[in-house]
XYZ file of C-alpha atoms in Angstrom:
126
model
C -91.180 -37.088 -2.437
C -94.871 -39.315 -1.090
C -95.746 -41.185 0.790
C -99.515 -43.789 0.570
C -99.478 -45.854 3.790
C -97.978 -44.128 7.486
C -100.363 -44.994 9.215
C -100.442 -41.489 11.340
C -103.319 -41.201 14.412
C -103.879 -38.984 16.752
C -101.349 -39.110 19.308
C -98.058 -39.681 16.795
C -95.880 -37.397 15.938
C -94.253 -36.878 12.787
C -91.109 -35.169 12.057
C -89.814 -34.137 9.092
C -85.818 -32.461 8.250
C -84.560 -30.983 5.318
C -82.669 -28.553 4.043
C -85.011 -25.728 1.911
C -83.841 -24.486 -1.571
C -81.926 -21.126 -1.781
C -84.729 -20.194 -4.658
C -87.479 -21.331 -3.559
C -90.741 -18.789 -2.481
C -92.670 -21.633 -1.053
C -93.376 -25.550 -0.008
C -95.938 -27.259 1.530
C -96.105 -30.566 3.592
C -99.414 -32.053 2.840
C -101.348 -35.618 5.413
C -103.874 -37.177 4.408
C -105.998 -39.699 3.002
C -105.029 -38.267 -0.414
C -104.142 -35.613 -2.470
C -107.658 -34.883 -3.126
C -108.481 -34.792 0.323
C -106.362 -33.059 2.540
C -106.333 -32.962 6.841
C -103.212 -30.920 7.188
C -102.243 -28.479 3.660
C -98.604 -27.251 6.308
C -97.970 -24.791 3.098
C -94.444 -22.085 4.075
C -94.473 -18.506 1.511
C -91.456 -16.423 1.511
C -92.342 -14.203 -0.986
C -95.567 -13.187 0.974
C -93.478 -13.804 4.003
C -96.300 -15.808 6.067
C -97.389 -19.612 6.459
C -100.571 -20.999 5.580
C -102.235 -24.002 6.455
C -105.665 -25.401 4.658
C -107.396 -28.634 4.324
C -108.603 -30.829 1.710
C -111.606 -31.679 0.507
C -113.167 -33.299 -3.002
C -110.521 -31.170 -4.368
C -111.171 -27.983 -2.891
C -110.248 -26.518 -0.735
C -111.696 -24.929 2.869
C -110.765 -22.371 3.908
C -107.270 -20.253 4.462
C -105.587 -20.219 8.336
C -101.617 -17.681 7.945
C -99.479 -17.378 10.198
C -97.663 -15.014 10.163
C -94.386 -15.765 12.682
C -91.799 -17.237 9.437
C -89.352 -17.618 11.490
C -86.685 -20.256 9.122
C -85.136 -19.047 5.401
C -84.627 -19.547 2.376
C -81.438 -22.551 1.993
C -81.240 -22.850 5.740
C -82.240 -26.874 7.456
C -84.601 -27.317 9.223
C -86.691 -29.549 10.924
C -90.779 -29.702 11.733
C -92.981 -32.141 14.777
C -96.487 -32.440 13.735
C -98.070 -33.558 16.216
C -101.496 -34.594 15.577
C -104.079 -34.782 17.950
C -107.938 -35.775 18.076
C -108.854 -32.443 17.197
C -105.905 -30.181 15.749
C -102.734 -31.062 14.362
C -100.033 -29.086 15.590
C -96.882 -28.076 14.497
C -93.454 -27.908 15.870
C -91.038 -24.732 14.017
C -87.513 -24.798 14.716
C -87.472 -21.942 17.521
C -90.120 -23.553 19.104
C -92.429 -21.276 17.610
C -95.849 -24.427 17.619
C -98.582 -23.156 14.355
C -102.480 -25.454 15.384
C -104.686 -25.775 12.988
C -108.275 -27.676 13.724
C -108.323 -31.651 11.867
C -112.195 -30.089 10.907
C -112.498 -33.657 8.495
C -111.876 -35.087 12.061
C -109.085 -37.531 10.615
C -109.116 -40.882 12.370
C -105.993 -42.004 10.804
C -103.421 -39.869 7.662
C -102.761 -42.583 5.617
C -101.143 -40.094 2.739
C -97.721 -37.911 2.774
C -96.113 -35.653 0.407
C -94.107 -32.666 0.514
C -93.572 -30.552 -2.510
C -91.774 -27.009 -3.792
C -88.818 -26.357 -2.350
C -88.419 -28.798 0.500
C -85.309 -31.850 0.214
C -86.722 -34.350 2.301
C -82.921 -35.284 4.614
C -85.156 -37.433 6.748
C -88.398 -38.064 8.492
C -90.099 -40.132 11.651
C -93.761 -41.413 13.301
């Protein structure tokens, strides 16, 4: 799933709903200007029981941030709220826990979104 004209700005919240595959090791929700330049790579990994966040610049990954609060599981339906602030992204998990990740490259506009791996999107709203 890929969108090339998202037009997300600081103050906007993206709501993403979907079903996690029963047999997946993980999935990712990616926001940036292209697949080569990502402001936020949100990557739950079930085989490691961790959520990895990262950014990518000119197709080069940066330093990973890891959050061990994996409050959802394979086979469940979930909703994530991703809020873009001036200095960071705040991802609200289904249980209310928040994962914050710095806006490392000071993006003022997000045009690109992709969802990869074992996540079947049912709806999204900006």
